[in-house]
Amino acid sequence: MDAKLTLSFDQEVVKKAKKYAAANNISLSRLIEHLLTQVTAKEYKSLEDFPIADWVSMVSEGDIEYKKAKPSRKSSKEEFYSSKK
């Protein structure tokens, strides 16, 4: 039995999710239900434990942009001293 639920999302997220759902011949409700089923299928202690890549790749689009992490203080220090040799 289905239950009604009112949720609020960023407009861009809704737009992309609707596009994804339409392209995959599924309703937005069933898409959200699927994602919630995946999140609650195992006992994750936090969202960080959830394998986010699985469902993010389902709704994301466009080119992947990898951002380099800031170098650690230790590596910056080592780089500085090695350049002085």
CSV table of N, CA and C in Angstrom, one decimal:
chain,number,residue,atom,x,y,z
A,1,MET,N,0.8,-1.2,0.0
A,1,MET,CA,0.0,0.0,0.0
A,1,MET,C,0.9,1.2,0.0
A,2,ASP,N,0.7,2.1,-0.9
A,2,ASP,CA,1.4,3.4,-1.0
A,2,ASP,C,1.0,4.4,0.1
A,3,ALA,N,1.9,5.2,0.5
A,3,ALA,CA,1.6,6.3,1.4
A,3,ALA,C,2.1,7.6,0.8
A,4,LYS,N,1.4,8.6,1.0
A,4,LYS,CA,1.8,9.9,0.5
A,4,LYS,C,2.8,10.6,1.4
A,5,LEU,N,3.8,11.3,0.8
A,5,LEU,CA,4.8,12.0,1.5
A,5,LEU,C,5.1,13.3,0.8
A,6,THR,N,5.3,14.3,1.6
A,6,THR,CA,5.7,15.6,1.0
A,6,THR,C,7.2,15.9,1.3
A,7,LEU,N,7.9,16.1,0.3
A,7,LEU,CA,9.4,16.4,0.4
A,7,LEU,C,9.7,17.7,-0.3
A,8,SER,N,10.8,18.3,0.1
A,8,SER,CA,11.3,19.5,-0.5
A,8,SER,C,12.7,19.2,-1.0
A,9,PHE,N,13.0,19.6,-2.3
A,9,PHE,CA,14.3,19.4,-2.9
A,9,PHE,C,14.7,20.7,-3.6
A,10,ASP,N,16.0,20.8,-3.9
A,10,ASP,CA,16.4,21.9,-4.7
A,10,ASP,C,15.8,21.7,-6.1
A,11,GLN,N,15.4,22.8,-6.8
A,11,GLN,CA,14.8,22.7,-8.1
A,11,GLN,C,15.6,22.0,-9.1
A,12,GLU,N,16.9,22.3,-9.1
A,12,GLU,CA,17.8,21.6,-10.1
A,12,GLU,C,17.8,20.1,-9.9
A,13,VAL,N,17.8,19.7,-8.7
A,13,VAL,CA,17.9,18.3,-8.4
A,13,VAL,C,16.6,17.6,-8.9
A,14,VAL,N,15.5,18.3,-8.7
A,14,VAL,CA,14.2,17.8,-9.1
A,14,VAL,C,14.1,17.7,-10.7
A,15,LYS,N,14.6,18.7,-11.3
A,15,LYS,CA,14.7,18.8,-12.8
A,15,LYS,C,15.5,17.6,-13.3
A,16,LYS,N,16.7,17.4,-12.8
A,16,LYS,CA,17.5,16.3,-13.2
A,16,LYS,C,16.9,14.9,-12.9
A,17,ALA,N,16.3,14.8,-11.8
A,17,ALA,CA,15.7,13.6,-11.4
A,17,ALA,C,14.5,13.2,-12.3
A,18,LYS,N,13.7,14.2,-12.6
A,18,LYS,CA,12.6,14.0,-13.5
A,18,LYS,C,13.1,13.6,-14.9
A,19,LYS,N,14.1,14.2,-15.4
A,19,LYS,CA,14.7,13.9,-16.6
A,19,LYS,C,15.2,12.4,-16.6
A,20,TYR,N,15.9,12.1,-15.6
A,20,TYR,CA,16.4,10.7,-15.4
A,20,TYR,C,15.3,9.7,-15.4
A,21,ALA,N,14.3,10.0,-14.6
A,21,ALA,CA,13.1,9.1,-14.4
A,21,ALA,C,12.4,8.9,-15.8
A,22,ALA,N,12.2,10.0,-16.5
A,22,ALA,CA,11.5,9.9,-17.8
A,22,ALA,C,12.3,9.0,-18.8
A,23,ALA,N,13.6,9.3,-18.8
A,23,ALA,CA,14.5,8.5,-19.7
A,23,ALA,C,14.5,7.0,-19.4
A,24,ASN,N,14.3,6.7,-18.1
A,24,ASN,CA,14.3,5.3,-17.7
A,24,ASN,C,12.9,4.7,-17.5
A,25,ASN,N,11.9,5.4,-18.0
A,25,ASN,CA,10.5,5.0,-18.0
A,25,ASN,C,10.0,4.6,-16.6
A,26,ILE,N,10.3,5.4,-15.6
A,26,ILE,CA,10.0,5.2,-14.2
A,26,ILE,C,9.4,6.5,-13.6
A,27,SER,N,8.5,6.4,-12.7
A,27,SER,CA,8.0,7.6,-12.1
A,27,SER,C,9.0,8.2,-11.1
A,28,LEU,N,8.9,9.4,-10.8
A,28,LEU,CA,9.8,10.1,-9.8
A,28,LEU,C,9.6,9.4,-8.5
A,29,SER,N,8.3,9.1,-8.2
A,29,SER,CA,8.0,8.5,-6.9
A,29,SER,C,8.7,7.1,-6.8
A,30,ARG,N,8.7,6.3,-7.8
A,30,ARG,CA,9.3,5.0,-7.8
A,30,ARG,C,10.9,5.2,-7.7
A,31,LEU,N,11.4,6.2,-8.4
A,31,LEU,CA,12.8,6.4,-8.3
A,31,LEU,C,13.2,6.7,-6.8
A,32,ILE,N,12.5,7.6,-6.2
A,32,ILE,CA,12.8,8.0,-4.8
A,32,ILE,C,12.6,6.8,-3.9
A,33,GLU,N,11.6,6.0,-4.2
A,33,GLU,CA,11.3,4.8,-3.4
A,33,GLU,C,12.5,3.8,-3.5
A,34,HIS,N,13.0,3.7,-4.7
A,34,HIS,CA,14.2,2.8,-5.0
A,34,HIS,C,15.4,3.3,-4.2
A,35,LEU,N,15.6,4.6,-4.2
A,35,LEU,CA,16.8,5.1,-3.5
A,35,LEU,C,16.7,4.9,-2.0
A,36,LEU,N,15.5,5.2,-1.5
A,36,LEU,CA,15.2,5.0,-0.1
A,36,LEU,C,15.3,3.5,0.3
A,37,THR,N,14.9,2.6,-0.6
A,37,THR,CA,15.0,1.2,-0.3
A,37,THR,C,16.5,0.8,-0.2
A,38,GLN,N,17.3,1.4,-1.1
A,38,GLN,CA,18.8,1.1,-1.1
A,38,GLN,C,19.4,1.6,0.2
A,39,VAL,N,19.0,2.8,0.6
A,39,VAL,CA,19.6,3.4,1.8
A,39,VAL,C,19.3,2.6,3.0
A,40,THR,N,18.0,2.1,3.1
A,40,THR,CA,17.6,1.4,4.3
A,40,THR,C,17.8,-0.1,4.2
A,41,ALA,N,18.3,-0.7,3.1
A,41,ALA,CA,18.5,-2.1,2.9
A,41,ALA,C,19.5,-2.7,3.9
A,42,LYS,N,20.5,-1.9,4.3
A,42,LYS,CA,21.5,-2.4,5.3
A,42,LYS,C,21.5,-1.3,6.4
A,43,GLU,N,22.1,-1.8,7.5
A,43,GLU,CA,22.1,-0.9,8.6
A,43,GLU,C,23.4,0.0,8.6
A,44,TYR,N,23.3,1.1,7.8
A,44,TYR,CA,24.5,2.0,7.7
A,44,TYR,C,24.4,2.9,9.0
A,45,LYS,N,25.6,3.1,9.6
A,45,LYS,CA,25.7,3.9,10.8
A,45,LYS,C,25.6,5.4,10.4
A,46,SER,N,26.0,5.7,9.2
A,46,SER,CA,25.9,7.1,8.8
A,46,SER,C,25.8,7.2,7.3
A,47,LEU,N,25.5,8.3,6.7
A,47,LEU,CA,25.5,8.5,5.3
A,47,LEU,C,26.9,8.2,4.6
A,48,GLU,N,27.9,8.5,5.4
A,48,GLU,CA,29.3,8.3,4.9
A,48,GLU,C,29.5,6.8,4.6
A,49,ASP,N,28.8,5.9,5.3
A,49,ASP,CA,29.0,4.5,5.1
A,49,ASP,C,28.2,4.0,3.9
A,50,PHE,N,27.3,4.8,3.4
A,50,PHE,CA,26.5,4.4,2.3
A,50,PHE,C,27.3,4.5,1.0
A,51,PRO,N,27.2,3.4,0.2
A,51,PRO,CA,28.0,3.4,-1.1
A,51,PRO,C,27.3,4.4,-2.1
A,52,ILE,N,27.6,5.7,-1.9
A,52,ILE,CA,27.0,6.8,-2.6
A,52,ILE,C,27.2,6.7,-4.1
A,53,ALA,N,28.3,6.2,-4.5
A,53,ALA,CA,28.7,6.2,-6.0
A,53,ALA,C,27.6,5.4,-6.8
A,54,ASP,N,27.0,4.3,-6.2
A,54,ASP,CA,26.1,3.5,-6.9
A,54,ASP,C,24.9,4.3,-7.4
A,55,TRP,N,24.3,5.1,-6.5
A,55,TRP,CA,23.1,5.9,-6.9
A,55,TRP,C,23.4,7.2,-7.4
A,56,VAL,N,24.5,7.8,-7.1
A,56,VAL,CA,24.9,9.1,-7.7
A,56,VAL,C,25.1,9.0,-9.2
A,57,SER,N,25.7,7.9,-9.6
A,57,SER,CA,26.0,7.7,-11.0
A,57,SER,C,24.7,7.5,-11.8
A,58,MET,N,23.6,7.1,-11.1
A,58,MET,CA,22.3,6.9,-11.7
A,58,MET,C,21.7,8.2,-12.1
A,59,VAL,N,21.8,9.3,-11.3
A,59,VAL,CA,21.2,10.5,-11.5
A,59,VAL,C,22.1,11.6,-12.0
A,60,SER,N,23.4,11.4,-12.0
A,60,SER,CA,24.3,12.5,-12.4
A,60,SER,C,24.4,12.5,-14.0
A,61,GLU,N,24.8,13.6,-14.5
A,61,GLU,CA,25.0,13.7,-15.9
A,61,GLU,C,26.1,14.7,-16.2
A,62,GLY,N,26.7,14.7,-17.3
A,62,GLY,CA,27.7,15.6,-17.7
A,62,GLY,C,29.1,15.0,-17.4
A,63,ASP,N,30.1,15.8,-17.7
A,63,ASP,CA,31.4,15.4,-17.5
A,63,ASP,C,31.8,15.3,-16.1
A,64,ILE,N,32.7,14.4,-15.8
A,64,ILE,CA,33.2,14.3,-14.4
A,64,ILE,C,34.3,15.3,-14.2
A,65,GLU,N,34.3,15.9,-13.1
A,65,GLU,CA,35.3,16.9,-12.8
A,65,GLU,C,36.0,16.5,-11.5
A,66,TYR,N,37.2,16.1,-11.5
A,66,TYR,CA,37.9,15.7,-10.3
A,66,TYR,C,38.7,16.9,-9.8
A,67,LYS,N,38.5,17.2,-8.5
A,67,LYS,CA,39.2,18.3,-7.9
A,67,LYS,C,40.3,17.7,-7.1
A,68,LYS,N,41.5,18.3,-7.2
A,68,LYS,CA,42.6,17.8,-6.4
A,68,LYS,C,42.5,18.3,-5.0
A,69,ALA,N,42.7,17.4,-4.1
A,69,ALA,CA,42.6,17.8,-2.7
A,69,ALA,C,43.8,18.7,-2.3
A,70,LYS,N,43.6,19.5,-1.4
A,70,LYS,CA,44.7,20.4,-0.9
A,70,LYS,C,45.8,19.5,-0.4
A,71,PRO,N,47.1,19.8,-0.7
A,71,PRO,CA,48.2,19.0,-0.2
A,71,PRO,C,48.2,19.1,1.3
A,72,SER,N,48.6,18.0,1.9
A,72,SER,CA,48.7,18.0,3.3
A,72,SER,C,49.9,18.8,3.8
A,73,ARG,N,49.8,19.2,5.0
A,73,ARG,CA,50.9,20.0,5.5
A,73,ARG,C,52.2,19.3,5.5
A,74,LYS,N,52.2,18.0,5.8
A,74,LYS,CA,53.4,17.2,5.8
A,74,LYS,C,54.0,17.2,4.4
A,75,SER,N,53.2,16.9,3.4
A,75,SER,CA,53.7,16.8,2.0
A,75,SER,C,54.2,18.2,1.5
A,76,SER,N,53.5,19.3,1.9
A,76,SER,CA,54.0,20.6,1.5
A,76,SER,C,55.3,20.9,2.1
A,77,LYS,N,55.5,20.5,3.4
A,77,LYS,CA,56.7,20.7,4.1
A,77,LYS,C,57.9,19.9,3.4
A,78,GLU,N,57.6,18.7,3.1
A,78,GLU,CA,58.6,17.8,2.4
A,78,GLU,C,59.0,18.4,1.1
A,79,GLU,N,58.0,18.8,0.3
A,79,GLU,CA,58.2,19.4,-1.0
A,79,GLU,C,59.1,20.7,-0.8
A,80,PHE,N,58.8,21.5,0.1
A,80,PHE,CA,59.6,22.7,0.4
A,80,PHE,C,61.0,22.4,0.6
A,81,TYR,N,61.3,21.5,1.6
A,81,TYR,CA,62.6,21.2,2.0
A,81,TYR,C,63.4,20.4,0.9
A,82,SER,N,62.7,19.6,0.1
A,82,SER,CA,63.4,18.9,-1.0
A,82,SER,C,63.8,19.9,-2.1
A,83,SER,N,63.0,21.0,-2.3
A,83,SER,CA,63.3,21.9,-3.3
A,83,SER,C,64.5,22.8,-2.9
A,84,LYS,N,64.8,22.9,-1.6
A,84,LYS,CA,66.0,23.6,-1.1
A,84,LYS,C,67.3,22.9,-1.2
A,85,LYS,N,67.2,21.6,-1.5
A,85,LYS,CA,68.5,20.8,-1.6
A,85,LYS,C,69.3,21.1,-2.8
